[in-house]
Coordinates of C-alpha atoms in Angstrom, one line a residue:
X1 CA 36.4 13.4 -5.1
X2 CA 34.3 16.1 -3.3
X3 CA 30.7 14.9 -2.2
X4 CA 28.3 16.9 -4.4
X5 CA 26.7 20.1 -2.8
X6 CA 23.0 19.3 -1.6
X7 CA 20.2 22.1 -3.1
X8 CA 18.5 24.0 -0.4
X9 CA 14.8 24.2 -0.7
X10 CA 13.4 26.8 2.0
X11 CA 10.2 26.4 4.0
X12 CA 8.0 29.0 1.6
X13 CA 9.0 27.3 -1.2
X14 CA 8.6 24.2 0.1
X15 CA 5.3 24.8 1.3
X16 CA 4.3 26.8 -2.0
X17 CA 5.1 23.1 -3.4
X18 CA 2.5 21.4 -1.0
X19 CA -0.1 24.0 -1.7
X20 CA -0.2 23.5 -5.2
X21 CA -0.2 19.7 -4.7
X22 CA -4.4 19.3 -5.8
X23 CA -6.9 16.5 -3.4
X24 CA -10.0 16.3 -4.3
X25 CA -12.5 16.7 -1.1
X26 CA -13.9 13.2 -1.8
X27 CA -10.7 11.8 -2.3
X28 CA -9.9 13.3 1.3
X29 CA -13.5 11.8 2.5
X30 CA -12.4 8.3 1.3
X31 CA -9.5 8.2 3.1
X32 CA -10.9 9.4 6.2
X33 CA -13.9 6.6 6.0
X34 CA -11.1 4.0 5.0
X35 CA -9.2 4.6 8.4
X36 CA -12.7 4.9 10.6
X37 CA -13.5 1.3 9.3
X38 CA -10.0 -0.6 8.9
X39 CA -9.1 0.9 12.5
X40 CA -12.9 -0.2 13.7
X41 CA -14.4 3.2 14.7
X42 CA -18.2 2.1 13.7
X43 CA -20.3 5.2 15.4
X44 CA -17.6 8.1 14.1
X45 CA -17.5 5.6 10.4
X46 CA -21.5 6.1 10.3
X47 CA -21.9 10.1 11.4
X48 CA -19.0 10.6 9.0
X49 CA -20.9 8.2 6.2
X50 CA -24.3 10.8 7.1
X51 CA -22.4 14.1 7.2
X52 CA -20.3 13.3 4.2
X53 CA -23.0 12.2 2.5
X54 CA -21.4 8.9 1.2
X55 CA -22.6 5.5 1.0
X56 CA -21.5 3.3 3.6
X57 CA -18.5 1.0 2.2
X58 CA -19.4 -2.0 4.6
X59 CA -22.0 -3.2 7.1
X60 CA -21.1 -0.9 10.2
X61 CA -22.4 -4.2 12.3
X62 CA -19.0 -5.7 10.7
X63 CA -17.2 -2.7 12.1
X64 CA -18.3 -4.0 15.6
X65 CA -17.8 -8.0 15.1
X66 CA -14.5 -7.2 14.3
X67 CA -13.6 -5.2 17.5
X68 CA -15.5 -7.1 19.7
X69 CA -13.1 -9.7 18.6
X70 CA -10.3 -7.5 19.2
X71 CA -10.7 -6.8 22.7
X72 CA -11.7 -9.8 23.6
X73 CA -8.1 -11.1 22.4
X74 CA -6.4 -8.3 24.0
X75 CA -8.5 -9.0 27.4
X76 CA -7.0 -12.8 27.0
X77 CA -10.3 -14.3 26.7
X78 CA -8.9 -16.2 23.6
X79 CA -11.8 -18.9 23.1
X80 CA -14.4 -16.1 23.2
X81 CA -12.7 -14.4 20.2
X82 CA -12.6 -17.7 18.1
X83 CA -16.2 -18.5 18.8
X84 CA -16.7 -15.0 17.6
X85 CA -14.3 -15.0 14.3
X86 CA -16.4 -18.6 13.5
X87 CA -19.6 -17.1 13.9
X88 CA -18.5 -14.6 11.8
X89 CA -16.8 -16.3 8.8
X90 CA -15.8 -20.1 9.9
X91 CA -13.8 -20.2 6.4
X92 CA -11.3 -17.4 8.2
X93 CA -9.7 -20.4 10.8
X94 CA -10.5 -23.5 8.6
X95 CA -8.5 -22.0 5.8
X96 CA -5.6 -20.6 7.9
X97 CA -3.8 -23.0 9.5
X98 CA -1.1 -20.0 10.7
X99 CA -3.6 -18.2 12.4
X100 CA -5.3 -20.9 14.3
X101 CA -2.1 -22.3 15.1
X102 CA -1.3 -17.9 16.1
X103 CA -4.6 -18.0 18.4
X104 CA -3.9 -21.8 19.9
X105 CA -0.6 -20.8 21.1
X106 CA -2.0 -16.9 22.7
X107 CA -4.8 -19.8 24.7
X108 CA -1.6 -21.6 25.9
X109 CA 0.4 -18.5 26.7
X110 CA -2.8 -17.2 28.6
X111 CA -3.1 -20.3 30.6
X112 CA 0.5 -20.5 31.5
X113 CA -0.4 -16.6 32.7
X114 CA -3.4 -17.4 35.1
X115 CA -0.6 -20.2 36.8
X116 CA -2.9 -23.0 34.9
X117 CA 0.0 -25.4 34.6
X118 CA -1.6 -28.7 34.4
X119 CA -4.7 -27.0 31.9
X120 CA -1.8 -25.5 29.7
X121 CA 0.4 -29.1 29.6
X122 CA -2.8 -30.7 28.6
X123 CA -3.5 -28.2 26.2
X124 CA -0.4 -28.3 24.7
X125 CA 0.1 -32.2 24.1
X126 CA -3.2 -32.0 22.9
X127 CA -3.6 -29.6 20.4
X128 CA -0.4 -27.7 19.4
X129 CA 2.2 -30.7 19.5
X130 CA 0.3 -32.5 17.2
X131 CA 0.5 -29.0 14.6
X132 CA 4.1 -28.5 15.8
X133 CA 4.8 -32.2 13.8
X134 CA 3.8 -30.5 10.9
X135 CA 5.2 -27.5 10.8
X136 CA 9.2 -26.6 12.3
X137 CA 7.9 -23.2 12.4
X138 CA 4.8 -24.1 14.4
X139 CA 7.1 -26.8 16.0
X140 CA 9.8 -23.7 17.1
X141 CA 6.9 -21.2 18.6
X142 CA 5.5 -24.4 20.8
X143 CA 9.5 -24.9 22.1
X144 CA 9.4 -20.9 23.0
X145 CA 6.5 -20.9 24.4
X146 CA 6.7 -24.0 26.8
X147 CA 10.2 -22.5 27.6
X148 CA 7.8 -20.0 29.7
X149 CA 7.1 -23.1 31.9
X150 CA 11.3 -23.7 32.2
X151 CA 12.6 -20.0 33.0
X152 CA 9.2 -19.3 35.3
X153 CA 10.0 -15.5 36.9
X154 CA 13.4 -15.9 36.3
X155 CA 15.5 -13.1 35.8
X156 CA 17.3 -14.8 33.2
X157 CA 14.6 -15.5 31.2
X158 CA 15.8 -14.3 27.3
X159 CA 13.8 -11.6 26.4
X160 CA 12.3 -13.7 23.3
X161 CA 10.4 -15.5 25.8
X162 CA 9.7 -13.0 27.9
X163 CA 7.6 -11.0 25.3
X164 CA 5.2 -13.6 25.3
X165 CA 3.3 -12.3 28.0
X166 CA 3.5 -8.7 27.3
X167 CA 0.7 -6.9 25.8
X168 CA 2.2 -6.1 22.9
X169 CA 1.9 -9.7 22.4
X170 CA -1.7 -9.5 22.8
X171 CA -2.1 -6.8 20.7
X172 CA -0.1 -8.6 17.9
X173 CA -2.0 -11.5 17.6
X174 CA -5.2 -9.3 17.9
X175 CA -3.8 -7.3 14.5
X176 CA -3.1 -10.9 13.1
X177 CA -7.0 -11.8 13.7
X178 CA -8.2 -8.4 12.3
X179 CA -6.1 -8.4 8.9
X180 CA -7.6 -11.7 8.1
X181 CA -11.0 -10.9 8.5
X182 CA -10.5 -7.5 6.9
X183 CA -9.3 -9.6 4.2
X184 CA -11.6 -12.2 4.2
X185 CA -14.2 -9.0 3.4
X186 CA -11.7 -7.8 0.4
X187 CA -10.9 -4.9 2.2
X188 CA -7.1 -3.6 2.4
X189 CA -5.3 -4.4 6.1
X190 CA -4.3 -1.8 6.8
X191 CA -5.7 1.9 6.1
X192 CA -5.0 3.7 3.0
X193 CA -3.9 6.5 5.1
X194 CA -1.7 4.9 7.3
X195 CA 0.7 3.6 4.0
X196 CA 0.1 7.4 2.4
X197 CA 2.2 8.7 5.6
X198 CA 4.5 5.9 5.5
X199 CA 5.5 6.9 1.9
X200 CA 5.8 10.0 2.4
X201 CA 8.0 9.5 5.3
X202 CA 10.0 7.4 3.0
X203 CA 9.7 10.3 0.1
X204 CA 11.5 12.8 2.4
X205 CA 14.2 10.2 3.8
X206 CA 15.3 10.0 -0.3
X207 CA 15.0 14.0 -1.0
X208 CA 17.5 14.1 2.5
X209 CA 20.2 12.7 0.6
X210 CA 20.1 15.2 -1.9
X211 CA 18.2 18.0 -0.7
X212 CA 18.4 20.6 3.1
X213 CA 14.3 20.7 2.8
X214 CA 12.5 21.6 6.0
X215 CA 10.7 18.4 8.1
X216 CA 7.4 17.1 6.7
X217 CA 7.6 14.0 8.7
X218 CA 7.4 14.8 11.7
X219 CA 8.5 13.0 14.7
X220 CA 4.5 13.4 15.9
X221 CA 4.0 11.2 12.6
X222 CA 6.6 8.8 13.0
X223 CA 5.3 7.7 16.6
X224 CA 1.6 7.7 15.1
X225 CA 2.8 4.9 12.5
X226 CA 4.6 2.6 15.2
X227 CA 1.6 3.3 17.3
X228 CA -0.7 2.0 14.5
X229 CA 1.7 -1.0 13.7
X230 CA 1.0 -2.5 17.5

């Protein structure tokens, strides 16, 4: 049976289609102060609050707790960030086991990175073996990263290990830290318009089956959302 014939939609029409597609401007100014607070951009967040002329959604100070924390975890200075996330909220660690197993293990990857092999044996007996007992998951994350400690620079080191000390890694427990405070504030993890692109990005993936429609998605976009997902 022949495949059915897809439609053509040309550019004009298509973008005759967006135009007639109605935002309202605040709307649009929501959005935009959405993404300058989830992504932590506190001075832009607070001209944009004045210029807009829209009431500010959190504390702005916030905005800054929550990215001083952020680099300190990408720097690897992981007991200055938990000092910072208890200062800020205490509740955030006591009442996620996950994460403070998350942030335990990034200490013990950083100490196995400075060549502290005697600090990072010491801190692992002491306070992730006991977590890995009660969890297989925790339990599997302590055998990968001790595996570190087996493979040293080897070439053969799998990359699953490897990662470990890239600084995606970093940057990946850093994202972890920031959703849960975000959410420990009842604000969304990630920003509104971030998950607006990534359905329309889906959207147009669907009409491609059944439609020739000119790009919308761009690949400029596409790298913007796995840049954003880091």
């Amino acid at each position: 049976m022949p495949s059915q014939q897809k439609a053509k939609i040309y550019q004009q029409e298509w973008e005759r289609r967006l135009h007639d597609v109605q935002v309202s401007k605040d709307d649009l100014n929501r959005l935009v102060m959405d993404f300058l607070v989830i992504e932590g951009y506190k001075s832009t967040a607070e001209e944009f609050s004045k210029e807009a002329g829209m009431d500010a959604p959190v504390d702005f100070d916030s905005i800054e707790n929550r990215m001083n924390i952020r680099e300190a975890l990408q720097r690897g200075d992981v007991g200055d960030a938990i000092t910072r996330v208890n200062d800020l909220n205490p509740e955030i660690l006591d009442t996620n086991p996950s994460l403070y197993f998350r942030l335990q293990q990034q200490k013990l990857i950083e100490f196995i990175r400075q060549g502290q092999i005697a600090e990072a044996l010491q801190f692992a007996q002491e306070e992730l073996a006991p977590r890995g007992e009660e969890s297989p998951e925790f339990l599997a994350e302590l055998e990968r990263t001790m595996a570190l400690l087996a493979f040293e620079s080897s070439p053969m080191m799998p990359s699953s290990v490897s990662e470990l000390l890239s600084t995606a890694q970093r940057m990946k427990t850093a994202a972890e830290v920031n959703a849960a405070i975000l959410e420990s504030f009842s604000q969304g993890k990630e920003a509104k318009l971030v998950g607006l692109l990534r359905l329309l990005c889906w959207g147009e993936a669907l009409l491609e089956e059944r439609a020739d429609l000119p790009k919308v998605c761009s690949v400029q976009s596409w790298n913007w959302l796995e840049l954003t997902d880091e």
